[in-house]
mmCIF file of C-alpha atoms and ligand atoms in Angstrom:
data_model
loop_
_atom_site.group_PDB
_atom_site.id
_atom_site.type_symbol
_atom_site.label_atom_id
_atom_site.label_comp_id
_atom_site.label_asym_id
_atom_site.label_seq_id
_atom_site.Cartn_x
_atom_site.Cartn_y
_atom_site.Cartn_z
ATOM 1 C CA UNK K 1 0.000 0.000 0.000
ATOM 2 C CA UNK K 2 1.664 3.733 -0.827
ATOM 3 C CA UNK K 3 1.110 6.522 1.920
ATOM 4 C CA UNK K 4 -1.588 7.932 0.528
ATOM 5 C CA UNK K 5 -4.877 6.226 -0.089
ATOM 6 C CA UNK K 6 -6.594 4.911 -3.083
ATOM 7 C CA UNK K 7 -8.023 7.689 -5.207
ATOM 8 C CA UNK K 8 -11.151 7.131 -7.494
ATOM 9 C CA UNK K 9 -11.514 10.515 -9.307
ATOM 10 C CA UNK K 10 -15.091 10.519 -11.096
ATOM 11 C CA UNK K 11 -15.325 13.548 -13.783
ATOM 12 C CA UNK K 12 -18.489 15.069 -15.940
ATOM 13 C CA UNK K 13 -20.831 17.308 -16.723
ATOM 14 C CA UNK K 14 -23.393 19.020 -14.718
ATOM 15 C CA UNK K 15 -26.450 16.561 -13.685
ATOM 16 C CA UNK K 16 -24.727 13.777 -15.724
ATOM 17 C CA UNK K 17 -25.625 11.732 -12.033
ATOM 18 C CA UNK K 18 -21.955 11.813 -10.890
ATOM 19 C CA UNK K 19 -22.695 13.092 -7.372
ATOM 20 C CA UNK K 20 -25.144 9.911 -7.106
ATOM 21 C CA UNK K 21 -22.616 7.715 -8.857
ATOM 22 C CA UNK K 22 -19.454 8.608 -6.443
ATOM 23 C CA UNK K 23 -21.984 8.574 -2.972
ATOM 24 C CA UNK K 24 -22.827 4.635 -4.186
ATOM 25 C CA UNK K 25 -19.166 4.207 -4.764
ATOM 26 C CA UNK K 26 -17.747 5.720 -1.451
ATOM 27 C CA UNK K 27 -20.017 4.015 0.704
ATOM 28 C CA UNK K 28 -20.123 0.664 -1.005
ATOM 29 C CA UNK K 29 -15.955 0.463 -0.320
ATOM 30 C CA UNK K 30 -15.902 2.848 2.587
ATOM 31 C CA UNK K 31 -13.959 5.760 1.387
ATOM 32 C CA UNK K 32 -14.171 9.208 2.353
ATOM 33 C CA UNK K 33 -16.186 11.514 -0.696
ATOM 34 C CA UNK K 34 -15.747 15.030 -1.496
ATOM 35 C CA UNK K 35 -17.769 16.440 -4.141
ATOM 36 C CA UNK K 36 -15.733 19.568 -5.500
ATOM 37 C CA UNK K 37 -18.421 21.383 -6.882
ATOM 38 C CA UNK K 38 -19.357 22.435 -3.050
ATOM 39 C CA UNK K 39 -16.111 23.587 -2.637
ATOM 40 C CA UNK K 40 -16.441 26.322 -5.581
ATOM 41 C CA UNK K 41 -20.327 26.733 -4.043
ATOM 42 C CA UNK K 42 -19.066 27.371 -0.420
ATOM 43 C CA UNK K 43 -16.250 30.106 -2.300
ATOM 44 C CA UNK K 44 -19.317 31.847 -3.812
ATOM 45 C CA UNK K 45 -21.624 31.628 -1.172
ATOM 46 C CA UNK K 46 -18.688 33.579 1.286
ATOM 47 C CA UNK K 47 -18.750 35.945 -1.341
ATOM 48 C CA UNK K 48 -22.336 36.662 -1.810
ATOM 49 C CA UNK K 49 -23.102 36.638 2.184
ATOM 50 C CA UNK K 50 -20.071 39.222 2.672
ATOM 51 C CA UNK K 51 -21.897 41.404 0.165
ATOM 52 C CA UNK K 52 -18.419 41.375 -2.382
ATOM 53 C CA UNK K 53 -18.163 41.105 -5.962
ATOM 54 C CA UNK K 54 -17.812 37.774 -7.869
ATOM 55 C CA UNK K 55 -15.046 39.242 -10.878
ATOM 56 C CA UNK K 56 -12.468 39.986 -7.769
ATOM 57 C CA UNK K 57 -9.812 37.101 -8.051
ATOM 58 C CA UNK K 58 -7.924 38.159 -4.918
ATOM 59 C CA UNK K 59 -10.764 38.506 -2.076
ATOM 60 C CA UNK K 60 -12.201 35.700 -4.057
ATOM 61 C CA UNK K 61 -8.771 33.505 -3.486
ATOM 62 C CA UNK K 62 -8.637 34.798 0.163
ATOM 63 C CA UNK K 63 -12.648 33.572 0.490
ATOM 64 C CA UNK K 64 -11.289 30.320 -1.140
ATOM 65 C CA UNK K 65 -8.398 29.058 1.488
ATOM 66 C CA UNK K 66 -11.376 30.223 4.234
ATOM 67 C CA UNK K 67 -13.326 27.000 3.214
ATOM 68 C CA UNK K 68 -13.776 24.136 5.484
ATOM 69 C CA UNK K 69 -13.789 20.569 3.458
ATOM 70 C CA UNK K 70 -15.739 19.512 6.589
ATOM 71 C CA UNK K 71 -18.707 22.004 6.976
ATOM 72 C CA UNK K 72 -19.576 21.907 3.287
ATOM 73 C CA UNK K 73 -24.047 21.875 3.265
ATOM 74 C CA UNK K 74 -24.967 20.314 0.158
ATOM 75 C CA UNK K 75 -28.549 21.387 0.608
ATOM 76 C CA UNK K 76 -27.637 25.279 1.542
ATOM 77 C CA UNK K 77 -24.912 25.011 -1.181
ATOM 78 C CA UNK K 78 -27.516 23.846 -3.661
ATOM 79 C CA UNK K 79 -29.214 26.755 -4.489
ATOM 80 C CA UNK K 80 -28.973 28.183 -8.070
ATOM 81 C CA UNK K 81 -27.662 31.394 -7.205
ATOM 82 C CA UNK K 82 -25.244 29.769 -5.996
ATOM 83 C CA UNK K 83 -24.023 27.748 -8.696
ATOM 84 C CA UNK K 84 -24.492 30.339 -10.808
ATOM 85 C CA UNK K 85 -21.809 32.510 -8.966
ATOM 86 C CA UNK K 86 -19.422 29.447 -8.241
ATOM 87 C CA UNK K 87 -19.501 28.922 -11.990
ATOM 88 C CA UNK K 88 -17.697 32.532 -12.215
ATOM 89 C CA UNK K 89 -15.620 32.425 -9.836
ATOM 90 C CA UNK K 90 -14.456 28.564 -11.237
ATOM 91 C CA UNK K 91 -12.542 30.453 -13.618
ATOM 92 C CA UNK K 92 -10.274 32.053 -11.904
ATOM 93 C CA UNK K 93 -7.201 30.153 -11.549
ATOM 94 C CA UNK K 94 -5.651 31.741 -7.995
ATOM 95 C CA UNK K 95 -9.686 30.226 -6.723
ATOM 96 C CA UNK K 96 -8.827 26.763 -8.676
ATOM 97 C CA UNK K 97 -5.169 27.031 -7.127
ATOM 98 C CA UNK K 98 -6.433 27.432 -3.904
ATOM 99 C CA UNK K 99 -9.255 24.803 -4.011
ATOM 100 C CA UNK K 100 -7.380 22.607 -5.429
ATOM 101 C CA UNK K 101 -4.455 22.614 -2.761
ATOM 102 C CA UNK K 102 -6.940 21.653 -0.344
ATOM 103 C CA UNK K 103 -8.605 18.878 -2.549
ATOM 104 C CA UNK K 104 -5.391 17.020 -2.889
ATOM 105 C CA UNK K 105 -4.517 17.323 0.665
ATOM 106 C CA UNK K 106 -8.307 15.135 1.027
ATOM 107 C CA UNK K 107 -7.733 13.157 -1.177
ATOM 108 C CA UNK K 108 -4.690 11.361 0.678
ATOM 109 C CA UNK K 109 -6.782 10.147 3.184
ATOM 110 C CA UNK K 110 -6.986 6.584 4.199
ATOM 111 C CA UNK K 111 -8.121 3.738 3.404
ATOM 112 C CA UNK K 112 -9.296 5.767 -0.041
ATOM 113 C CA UNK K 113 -11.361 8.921 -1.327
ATOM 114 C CA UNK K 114 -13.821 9.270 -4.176
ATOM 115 C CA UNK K 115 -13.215 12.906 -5.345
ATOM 116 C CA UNK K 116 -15.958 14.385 -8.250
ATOM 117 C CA UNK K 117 -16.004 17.094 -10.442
ATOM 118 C CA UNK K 118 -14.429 18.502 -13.437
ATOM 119 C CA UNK K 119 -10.828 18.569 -13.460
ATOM 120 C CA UNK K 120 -10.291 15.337 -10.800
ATOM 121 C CA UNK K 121 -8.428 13.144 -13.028
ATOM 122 C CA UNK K 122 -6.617 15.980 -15.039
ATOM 123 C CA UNK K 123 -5.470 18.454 -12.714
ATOM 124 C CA UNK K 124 -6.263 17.629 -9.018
ATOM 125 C CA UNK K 125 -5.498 14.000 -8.498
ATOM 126 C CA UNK K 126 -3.552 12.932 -12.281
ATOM 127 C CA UNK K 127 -2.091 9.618 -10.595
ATOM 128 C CA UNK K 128 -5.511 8.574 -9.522
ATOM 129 C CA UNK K 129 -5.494 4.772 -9.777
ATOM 130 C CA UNK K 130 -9.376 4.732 -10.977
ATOM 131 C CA UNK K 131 -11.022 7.678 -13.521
ATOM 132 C CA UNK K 132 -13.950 7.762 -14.472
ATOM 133 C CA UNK K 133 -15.971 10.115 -16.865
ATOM 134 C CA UNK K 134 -19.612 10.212 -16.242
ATOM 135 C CA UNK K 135 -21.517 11.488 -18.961
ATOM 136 C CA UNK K 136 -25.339 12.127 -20.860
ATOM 137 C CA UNK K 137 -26.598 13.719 -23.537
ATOM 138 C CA UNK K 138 -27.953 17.393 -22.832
ATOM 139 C CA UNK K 139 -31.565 16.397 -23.624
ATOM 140 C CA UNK K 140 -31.121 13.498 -20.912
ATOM 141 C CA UNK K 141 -29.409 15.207 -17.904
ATOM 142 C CA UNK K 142 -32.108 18.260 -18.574
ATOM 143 C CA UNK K 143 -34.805 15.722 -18.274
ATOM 144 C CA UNK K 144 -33.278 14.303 -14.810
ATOM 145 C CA UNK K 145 -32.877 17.907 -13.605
ATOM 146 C CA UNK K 146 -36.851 18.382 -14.512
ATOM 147 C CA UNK K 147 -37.775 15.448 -12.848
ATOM 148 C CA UNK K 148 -36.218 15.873 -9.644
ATOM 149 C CA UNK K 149 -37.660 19.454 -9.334
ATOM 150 C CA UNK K 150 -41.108 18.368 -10.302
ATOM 151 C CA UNK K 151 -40.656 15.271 -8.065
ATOM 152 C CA UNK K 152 -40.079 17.913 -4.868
ATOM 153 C CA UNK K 153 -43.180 19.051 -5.811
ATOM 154 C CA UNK K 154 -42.300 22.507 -7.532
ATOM 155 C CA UNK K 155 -42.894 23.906 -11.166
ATOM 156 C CA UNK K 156 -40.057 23.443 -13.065
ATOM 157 C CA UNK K 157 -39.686 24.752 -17.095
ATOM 158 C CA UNK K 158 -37.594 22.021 -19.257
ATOM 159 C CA UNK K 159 -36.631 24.103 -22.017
ATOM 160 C CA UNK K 160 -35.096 26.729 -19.446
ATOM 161 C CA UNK K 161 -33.809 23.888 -17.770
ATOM 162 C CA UNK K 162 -31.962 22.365 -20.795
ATOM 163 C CA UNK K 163 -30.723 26.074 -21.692
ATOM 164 C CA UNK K 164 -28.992 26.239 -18.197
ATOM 165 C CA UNK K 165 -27.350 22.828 -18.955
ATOM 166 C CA UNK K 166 -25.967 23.934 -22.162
ATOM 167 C CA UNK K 167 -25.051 27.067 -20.680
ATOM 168 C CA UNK K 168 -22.739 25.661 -17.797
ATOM 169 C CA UNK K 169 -21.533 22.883 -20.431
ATOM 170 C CA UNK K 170 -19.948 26.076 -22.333
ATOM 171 C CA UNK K 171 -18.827 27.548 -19.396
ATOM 172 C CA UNK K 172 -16.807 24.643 -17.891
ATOM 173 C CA UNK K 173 -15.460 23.041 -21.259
ATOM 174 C CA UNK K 174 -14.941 26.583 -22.383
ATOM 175 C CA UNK K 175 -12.989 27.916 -19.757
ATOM 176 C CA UNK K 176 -8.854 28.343 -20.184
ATOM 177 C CA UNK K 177 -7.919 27.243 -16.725
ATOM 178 C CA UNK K 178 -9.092 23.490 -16.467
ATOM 179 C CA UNK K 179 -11.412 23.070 -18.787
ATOM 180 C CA UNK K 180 -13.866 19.863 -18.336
ATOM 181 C CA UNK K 181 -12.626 17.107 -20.568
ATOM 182 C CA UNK K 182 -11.841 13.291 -20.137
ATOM 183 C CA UNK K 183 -8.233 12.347 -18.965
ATOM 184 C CA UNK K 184 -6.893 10.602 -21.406
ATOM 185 C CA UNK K 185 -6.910 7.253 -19.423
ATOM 186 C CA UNK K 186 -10.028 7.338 -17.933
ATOM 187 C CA UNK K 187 -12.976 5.307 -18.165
ATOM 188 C CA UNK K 188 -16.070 6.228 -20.129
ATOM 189 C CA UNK K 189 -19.524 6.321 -18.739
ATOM 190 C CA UNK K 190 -22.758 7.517 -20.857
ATOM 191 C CA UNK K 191 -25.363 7.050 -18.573
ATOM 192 C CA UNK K 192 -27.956 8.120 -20.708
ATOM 193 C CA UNK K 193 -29.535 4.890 -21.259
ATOM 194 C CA UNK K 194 -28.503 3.491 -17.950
ATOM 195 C CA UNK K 195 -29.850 3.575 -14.964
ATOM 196 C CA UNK K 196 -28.107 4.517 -11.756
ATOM 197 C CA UNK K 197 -28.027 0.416 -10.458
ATOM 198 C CA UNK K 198 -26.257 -0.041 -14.283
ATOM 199 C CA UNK K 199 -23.825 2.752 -14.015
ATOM 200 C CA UNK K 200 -22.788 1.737 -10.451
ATOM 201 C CA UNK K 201 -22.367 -1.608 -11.682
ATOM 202 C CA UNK K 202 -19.833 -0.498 -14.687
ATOM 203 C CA UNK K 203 -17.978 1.853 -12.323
ATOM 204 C CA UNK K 204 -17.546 -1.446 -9.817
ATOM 205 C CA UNK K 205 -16.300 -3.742 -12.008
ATOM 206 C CA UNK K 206 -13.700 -0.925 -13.275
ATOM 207 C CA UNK K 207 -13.185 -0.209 -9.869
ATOM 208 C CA UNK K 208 -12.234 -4.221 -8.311
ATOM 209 C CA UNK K 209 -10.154 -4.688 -11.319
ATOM 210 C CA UNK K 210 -7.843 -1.716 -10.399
ATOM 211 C CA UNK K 211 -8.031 -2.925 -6.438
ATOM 212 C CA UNK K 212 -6.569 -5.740 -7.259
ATOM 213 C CA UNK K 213 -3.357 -4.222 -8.848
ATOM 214 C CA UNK K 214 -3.254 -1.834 -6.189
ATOM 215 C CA UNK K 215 -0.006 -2.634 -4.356
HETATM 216 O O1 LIG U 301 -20.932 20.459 -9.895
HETATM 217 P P1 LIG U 301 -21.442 21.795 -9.349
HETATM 218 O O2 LIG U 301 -22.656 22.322 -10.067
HETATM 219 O O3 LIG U 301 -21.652 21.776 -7.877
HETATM 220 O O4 LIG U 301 -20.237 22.820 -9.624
HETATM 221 C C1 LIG U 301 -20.337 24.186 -9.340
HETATM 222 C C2 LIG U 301 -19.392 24.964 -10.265
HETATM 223 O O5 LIG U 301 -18.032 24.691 -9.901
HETATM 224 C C3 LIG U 301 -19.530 24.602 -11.738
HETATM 225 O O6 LIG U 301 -19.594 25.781 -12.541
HETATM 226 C C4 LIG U 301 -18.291 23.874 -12.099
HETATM 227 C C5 LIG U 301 -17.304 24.285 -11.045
HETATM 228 N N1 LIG U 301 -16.409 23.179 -10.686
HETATM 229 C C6 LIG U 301 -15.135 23.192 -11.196
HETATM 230 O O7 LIG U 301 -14.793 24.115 -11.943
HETATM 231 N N2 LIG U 301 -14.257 22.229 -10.861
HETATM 232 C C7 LIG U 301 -14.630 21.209 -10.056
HETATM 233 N N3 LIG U 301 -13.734 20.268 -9.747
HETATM 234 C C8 LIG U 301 -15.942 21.150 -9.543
HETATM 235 C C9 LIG U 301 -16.825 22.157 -9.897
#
């Protein structure tokens, strides 16, 4: 076994059901999860409760290295405002720097750590043992979005839904620093004919495989 633990880095776009995916995955082998995106979502949120602006990259760095890995609230951090703001300030690469220092320093935990996002297997963890890209078509991670809002019981509007997934697709695949994209050696997914059971199933089977040459 090396020093650090064994790193599964799941990648993709937004509500492509990696978040589901990598909770299955850390419980079913008992590693610690971190799901980035709250980590860019706690950044903004300091921001917007402090009353600053989102285009300032140094207050926004300083907000950054403020973050607690432990105390992120994934249903206060959920909020669309919110996401909308941690998708600006995802671009700035002093924020990224800073986040991603502290991701690393997670992801060495033992016995292992799922880690999700965008840049997992290209930037934050490259050596990662397992990667995975989870992916969907647009039309089919809009409809999922949809469903879970009407689900809770609120009105939801696809075609503004599918707009806003097509918008933060540009955004993160656009951007200079880190863009979303597959590592070249990972693993991947299209979920958009599977269900969740099918796509954890895939991801285990990946997953045992590289156990077993884990020395
Ligand atoms: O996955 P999410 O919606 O919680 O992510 C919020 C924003 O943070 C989104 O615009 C993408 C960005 N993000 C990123 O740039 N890198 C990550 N590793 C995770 C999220």
């Amino acid at each position: 076994m090396s020093s650090s633990g064994f790193t599964i880095a799941i990648d993709g776009p937004a509500a492509a059901g990696k978040g589901t995916l990598s909770r299955l995955v850390a419980g079913a082998y008992g590693f610690h999860h971190l799901d980035t995106g709250l980590t860019y979502r706690a950044t903004a949120k300091a921001l917007l409760d402090a009353g600053q602006p989102l285009d300032d990259e140094a207050i926004a760095e300083k907000m950054a290295r403020e973050v607690e890995l432990g105390g992120l609230d994934r249903d206060i951090l959920s909020k669309h405002e919110i996401g909308e703001a941690a998708s600006k300030i995802a671009v700035m690469p002093a924020v990224r720097r800073a986040l991603v220092e502290a991701q690393r320093r997670f992801s060495e935990k033992q016995p292992g750590t799922v880690l999700d996002g965008r840049d997992i297997g290209t930037v934050v963890c490259p050596d990662a043992p397992v990667k995975l890209y989870v992916t969907a078509s647009p039309q089919v991670r809009a409809k999922r979005r949809y469903d879970e809002i009407v689900a809770r019981g609120v009105d939801a509007d696809f075609d503004a839904i599918f707009d806003d997934v097509r918008r933060r697709d540009e955004r993160d695949m656009g951007r200079a620093d880190s863009p979303l994209k597959p590592a070249e050696d990972a693993h991947l997914l299209d979920t958009s004919e599977m269900s969740i059971e099918a796509a954890f199933q895939a991801a285990k089977s990946i997953i045992d495989v590289a156990l077993s040459r884990y020395a």
